[in-house]
Amino acid sequence: EAGVAQSPRYKIIEKRQSVAFWCNPISGHATLYWYQQILGQGPKLLIQFQNNGVVDDSQLPKDRFSAERLKGVDSTLKIQPAKLEDSAVYLCASSPTGAMGADTQYFGPGTRLTVL
Amino acid sequence: AQSVAQPEDQVNVAEGNPLTVKCTYSVSGNPYLFWYVQYPNRGLQFLLKYITGDNLVKGSYGFEAEFNKSQTSFHLKKPSALVSDSALYFCAVNTGGFKTIFGAGTRLFVKA
């Protein structure tokens, strides 16, 4: 079974520029997560989709971050405009059902963003 | 609010010795507890989880963890460490809601 795919793997931009990340979850997985992992910290949930609906985006900086999940499959996370503090690894994960928190999450390799 | 703490930034152990990576949590309600491992330049990989039932959970690569409700702990253990176990380990908790909270991580270094 193919894992979670993410692209690009690395991105370097200047502050105030925009950037987009793409995620393809494991086939058939209903739930998709985007996490931000700052160096030295654990992953922080930005947004969680159940099929193509948002179930939690409480920690998403909505003035600059946006995300969508097309037809309940692929997802795109966008930052516009980027700030220096957005430098981090952006992880995408998926899980079969969401199962009220009991699901195992399967992570992609991440996208390392550097904002100069 | 739920939280999880990993009190050690780094754990050093000699190959062949037992290892323990500590995790404590604070939640209202019954917790679902997870351990994930992260190797350099890779995403997190699932090791094991506690949902309900037997307090001792066995997982991948010979790891196990014990759920201790009275001490609100879920320490990760392995009887004999390998150099290849060197990685970053994350404990995580969910209380049946939508958001999983991750600890800050513990770096395990196994010396040959």
Short mmCIF file of C-alpha atoms in Angstrom, two decimals:
data_model
loop_
_atom_site.label_atom_id
_atom_site.label_comp_id
_atom_site.label_asym_id
_atom_site.label_seq_id
_atom_site.Cartn_x
_atom_site.Cartn_y
_atom_site.Cartn_z
CA GLU A 1 0.00 0.00 0.00
CA ALA A 2 1.38 3.40 -0.97
CA GLY A 3 2.05 5.80 1.87
CA VAL A 4 1.16 9.45 2.30
CA ALA A 5 2.78 11.54 -0.43
CA GLN A 6 3.83 15.15 -0.02
CA SER A 7 5.44 17.68 -2.30
CA PRO A 8 7.65 19.54 -2.47
CA ARG A 9 10.09 18.09 0.05
CA TYR A 10 11.93 21.37 0.50
CA LYS A 11 11.02 24.99 -0.18
CA ILE A 12 12.91 28.21 0.39
CA ILE A 13 11.08 31.53 0.01
CA GLU A 14 11.43 35.11 1.14
CA LYS A 15 9.10 36.65 3.68
CA ARG A 16 5.84 38.01 2.26
CA GLN A 17 5.92 35.50 -0.58
CA SER A 18 3.30 32.80 -0.92
CA VAL A 19 3.79 29.02 -0.92
CA ALA A 20 1.64 25.93 -1.34
CA PHE A 21 2.09 22.36 -0.19
CA TRP A 22 0.34 19.32 -1.58
CA CYS A 23 -0.64 16.07 0.13
CA ASN A 24 -2.05 12.82 -1.23
CA PRO A 25 -3.27 10.59 1.63
CA ILE A 26 -3.42 6.82 1.70
CA SER A 27 -6.20 5.60 -0.57
CA GLY A 28 -9.51 5.24 1.25
CA HIS A 29 -8.50 7.19 4.35
CA ALA A 30 -11.31 9.45 5.47
CA THR A 31 -9.33 11.77 7.72
CA LEU A 32 -6.50 14.07 6.70
CA TYR A 33 -4.36 16.20 9.02
CA TRP A 34 -1.89 19.02 8.51
CA TYR A 35 0.67 19.59 11.26
CA GLN A 36 3.34 22.23 11.75
CA GLN A 37 6.54 20.99 13.39
CA ILE A 38 8.91 23.73 14.50
CA LEU A 39 12.48 22.64 15.24
CA GLY A 40 12.70 21.21 18.76
CA GLN A 41 8.95 20.88 19.20
CA GLY A 42 6.32 18.25 18.65
CA PRO A 43 3.86 18.45 15.77
CA LYS A 44 1.04 20.96 16.22
CA LEU A 45 -2.27 20.32 14.49
CA LEU A 46 -3.19 23.07 12.03
CA ILE A 47 -6.27 21.58 10.43
CA GLN A 48 -8.13 18.28 10.31
CA PHE A 49 -10.50 17.17 7.56
CA GLN A 50 -13.07 14.39 7.78
CA ASN A 51 -13.69 13.54 4.12
CA ASN A 52 -13.94 17.03 2.62
CA GLY A 53 -15.28 18.79 5.71
CA VAL A 54 -13.21 20.64 8.33
CA VAL A 55 -13.55 19.24 11.86
CA ASP A 56 -10.84 21.29 13.59
CA ASP A 57 -8.98 24.38 12.42
CA SER A 58 -8.70 26.11 15.77
CA GLN A 59 -4.91 26.50 15.54
CA LEU A 60 -4.76 27.56 11.90
CA PRO A 61 -3.68 31.22 11.51
CA LYS A 62 -6.54 32.01 9.20
CA ASP A 63 -5.27 35.46 8.25
CA ARG A 64 -2.43 33.85 6.30
CA PHE A 65 -3.01 30.09 6.14
CA SER A 66 -5.65 28.30 4.12
CA ALA A 67 -6.31 24.68 3.29
CA GLU A 68 -8.69 22.69 1.19
CA ARG A 69 -9.33 19.04 0.52
CA LEU A 70 -10.47 18.43 -3.00
CA LYS A 71 -13.26 15.86 -3.36
CA GLY A 72 -12.25 14.34 -0.04
CA VAL A 73 -8.91 13.09 -1.35
CA ASP A 74 -5.91 15.38 -2.05
CA SER A 75 -5.26 18.45 0.03
CA THR A 76 -3.40 21.73 -0.40
CA LEU A 77 -2.09 23.97 2.38
CA LYS A 78 -1.25 27.56 1.44
CA ILE A 79 0.58 30.34 3.24
CA GLN A 80 0.14 33.89 1.99
CA PRO A 81 2.06 35.97 2.94
CA ALA A 82 4.77 33.98 4.71
CA LYS A 83 6.52 35.21 7.84
CA LEU A 84 9.89 34.24 9.25
CA GLU A 85 8.19 32.30 12.07
CA ASP A 86 6.51 30.02 9.51
CA SER A 87 9.84 28.25 8.98
CA ALA A 88 9.06 24.68 9.97
CA VAL A 89 8.35 21.19 8.66
CA TYR A 90 4.78 20.77 7.47
CA LEU A 91 3.56 17.24 7.96
CA CYS A 92 0.53 15.67 6.35
CA ALA A 93 -1.05 12.57 7.87
CA SER A 94 -4.09 10.44 7.19
CA SER A 95 -6.09 7.89 9.14
CA PRO A 96 -8.75 5.39 8.11
CA THR A 97 -11.76 6.78 9.92
CA GLY A 98 -10.89 9.41 12.48
CA ALA A 99 -12.58 7.06 15.01
CA MET A 100 -12.90 9.75 17.68
CA GLY A 101 -9.19 9.93 18.38
CA ALA A 102 -8.32 6.22 18.50
CA ASP A 103 -7.07 5.97 14.92
CA THR A 104 -3.43 5.46 14.06
CA GLN A 105 -2.16 8.31 11.94
CA TYR A 106 0.11 7.66 8.96
CA PHE A 107 2.52 10.47 8.18
CA GLY A 108 4.10 11.66 4.99
CA PRO A 109 7.78 12.68 4.80
CA GLY A 110 7.00 16.35 5.33
CA THR A 111 7.88 19.59 3.57
CA ARG A 112 10.67 21.63 5.09
CA LEU A 113 9.93 25.34 4.63
CA THR A 114 12.58 27.99 5.14
CA VAL A 115 11.46 31.62 5.11
CA LEU A 116 14.29 34.14 4.62
CA ALA B 1 -7.17 21.18 28.50
CA GLN B 2 -5.23 18.08 27.65
CA SER B 3 -1.45 18.04 27.63
CA VAL B 4 1.44 15.63 27.42
CA ALA B 5 4.94 15.98 28.84
CA GLN B 6 8.18 14.26 27.95
CA PRO B 7 10.47 15.32 30.78
CA GLU B 8 13.75 14.30 29.13
CA ASP B 9 15.10 16.06 26.05
CA GLN B 10 17.59 13.25 25.50
CA VAL B 11 18.12 9.72 26.75
CA ASN B 12 21.48 8.01 26.38
CA VAL B 13 21.84 4.26 26.68
CA ALA B 14 24.42 1.67 25.73
CA GLU B 15 23.56 -0.94 23.12
CA GLY B 16 22.16 -4.07 24.76
CA ASN B 17 20.93 -2.22 27.84
CA PRO B 18 17.24 -1.63 28.58
CA LEU B 19 15.82 1.74 27.65
CA THR B 20 12.95 3.84 28.98
CA VAL B 21 11.52 7.00 27.44
CA LYS B 22 9.14 8.76 29.80
CA CYS B 23 5.73 10.29 29.09
CA THR B 24 3.13 11.75 31.42
CA TYR B 25 -0.21 13.21 30.46
CA SER B 26 -2.99 15.39 31.82
CA VAL B 27 -6.49 14.92 30.48
CA SER B 28 -10.10 15.02 31.55
CA GLY B 29 -11.63 11.73 30.57
CA ASN B 30 -10.12 8.48 29.40
CA PRO B 31 -7.01 8.88 27.27
CA TYR B 32 -5.95 7.29 24.05
CA LEU B 33 -2.14 7.22 24.15
CA PHE B 34 0.33 6.82 21.30
CA TRP B 35 4.05 6.55 20.66
CA TYR B 36 5.55 7.60 17.33
CA VAL B 37 9.18 7.58 16.18
CA GLN B 38 10.83 10.01 13.77
CA TYR B 39 14.02 9.28 11.87
CA PRO B 40 16.02 12.12 10.24
CA ASN B 41 14.28 13.76 7.30
CA ARG B 42 11.29 11.45 7.58
CA GLY B 43 7.77 11.69 8.88
CA LEU B 44 6.56 10.10 12.06
CA GLN B 45 6.05 6.34 12.22
CA PHE B 46 3.56 4.66 14.52
CA LEU B 47 5.01 2.40 17.24
CA LEU B 48 2.10 1.49 19.51
CA LYS B 49 -1.06 2.75 21.16
CA TYR B 50 -3.22 2.22 24.20
CA ILE B 51 -6.97 2.46 23.70
CA THR B 52 -8.44 0.18 26.36
CA GLY B 53 -7.85 -3.19 28.01
CA ASP B 54 -4.45 -4.60 29.01
CA ASN B 55 -2.23 -1.92 30.47
CA LEU B 56 0.88 -3.39 28.80
CA VAL B 57 0.94 -2.66 25.10
CA LYS B 58 3.39 -4.27 22.70
CA GLY B 59 4.36 -2.57 19.47
CA SER B 60 6.76 -2.52 16.58
CA TYR B 61 10.51 -3.26 16.74
CA GLY B 62 10.30 -4.85 20.21
CA PHE B 63 8.99 -1.74 21.96
CA GLU B 64 6.34 -1.83 24.65
CA ALA B 65 4.63 0.69 26.90
CA GLU B 66 2.70 0.49 30.14
CA PHE B 67 -0.37 2.57 30.82
CA ASN B 68 -0.43 3.66 34.46
CA LYS B 69 -3.64 5.49 35.25
CA SER B 70 -2.74 6.40 38.84
CA GLN B 71 0.55 7.98 37.78
CA THR B 72 -0.89 9.29 34.49
CA SER B 73 2.11 7.86 32.67
CA PHE B 74 2.76 5.90 29.49
CA HIS B 75 6.48 5.17 29.44
CA LEU B 76 8.06 3.52 26.39
CA LYS B 77 10.41 0.62 27.07
CA LYS B 78 12.61 -1.89 25.29
CA PRO B 79 14.55 -4.68 27.00
CA SER B 80 17.66 -4.41 24.83
CA ALA B 81 18.51 -1.26 22.89
CA LEU B 82 19.96 -1.27 19.37
CA VAL B 83 22.04 1.45 17.74
CA SER B 84 19.33 1.60 15.07
CA ASP B 85 16.82 2.66 17.75
CA SER B 86 18.50 6.07 17.85
CA ALA B 87 15.80 8.53 16.80
CA LEU B 88 13.31 11.11 18.05
CA TYR B 89 10.36 9.69 19.99
CA PHE B 90 7.01 11.41 20.47
CA CYS B 91 4.27 10.60 22.92
CA ALA B 92 0.75 11.75 22.01
CA VAL B 93 -2.67 11.81 23.67
CA ASN B 94 -6.26 12.10 22.54
CA THR B 95 -9.38 11.92 24.70
CA GLY B 96 -11.77 10.77 22.05
CA GLY B 97 -12.19 14.21 20.59
CA PHE B 98 -10.70 15.35 17.36
CA LYS B 99 -7.34 16.82 18.33
CA THR B 100 -4.26 14.74 19.13
CA ILE B 101 -1.68 16.53 21.28
CA PHE B 102 1.98 15.62 20.85
CA GLY B 103 4.78 15.98 23.36
CA ALA B 104 7.95 17.91 22.54
CA GLY B 105 9.86 14.72 21.83
CA THR B 106 12.76 12.84 23.38
CA ARG B 107 15.92 12.13 21.46
CA LEU B 108 17.22 8.62 22.09
CA PHE B 109 20.89 8.00 21.53
CA VAL B 110 22.12 4.42 21.67
CA LYS B 111 25.86 4.05 21.85
CA ALA B 112 27.60 0.99 20.41
#
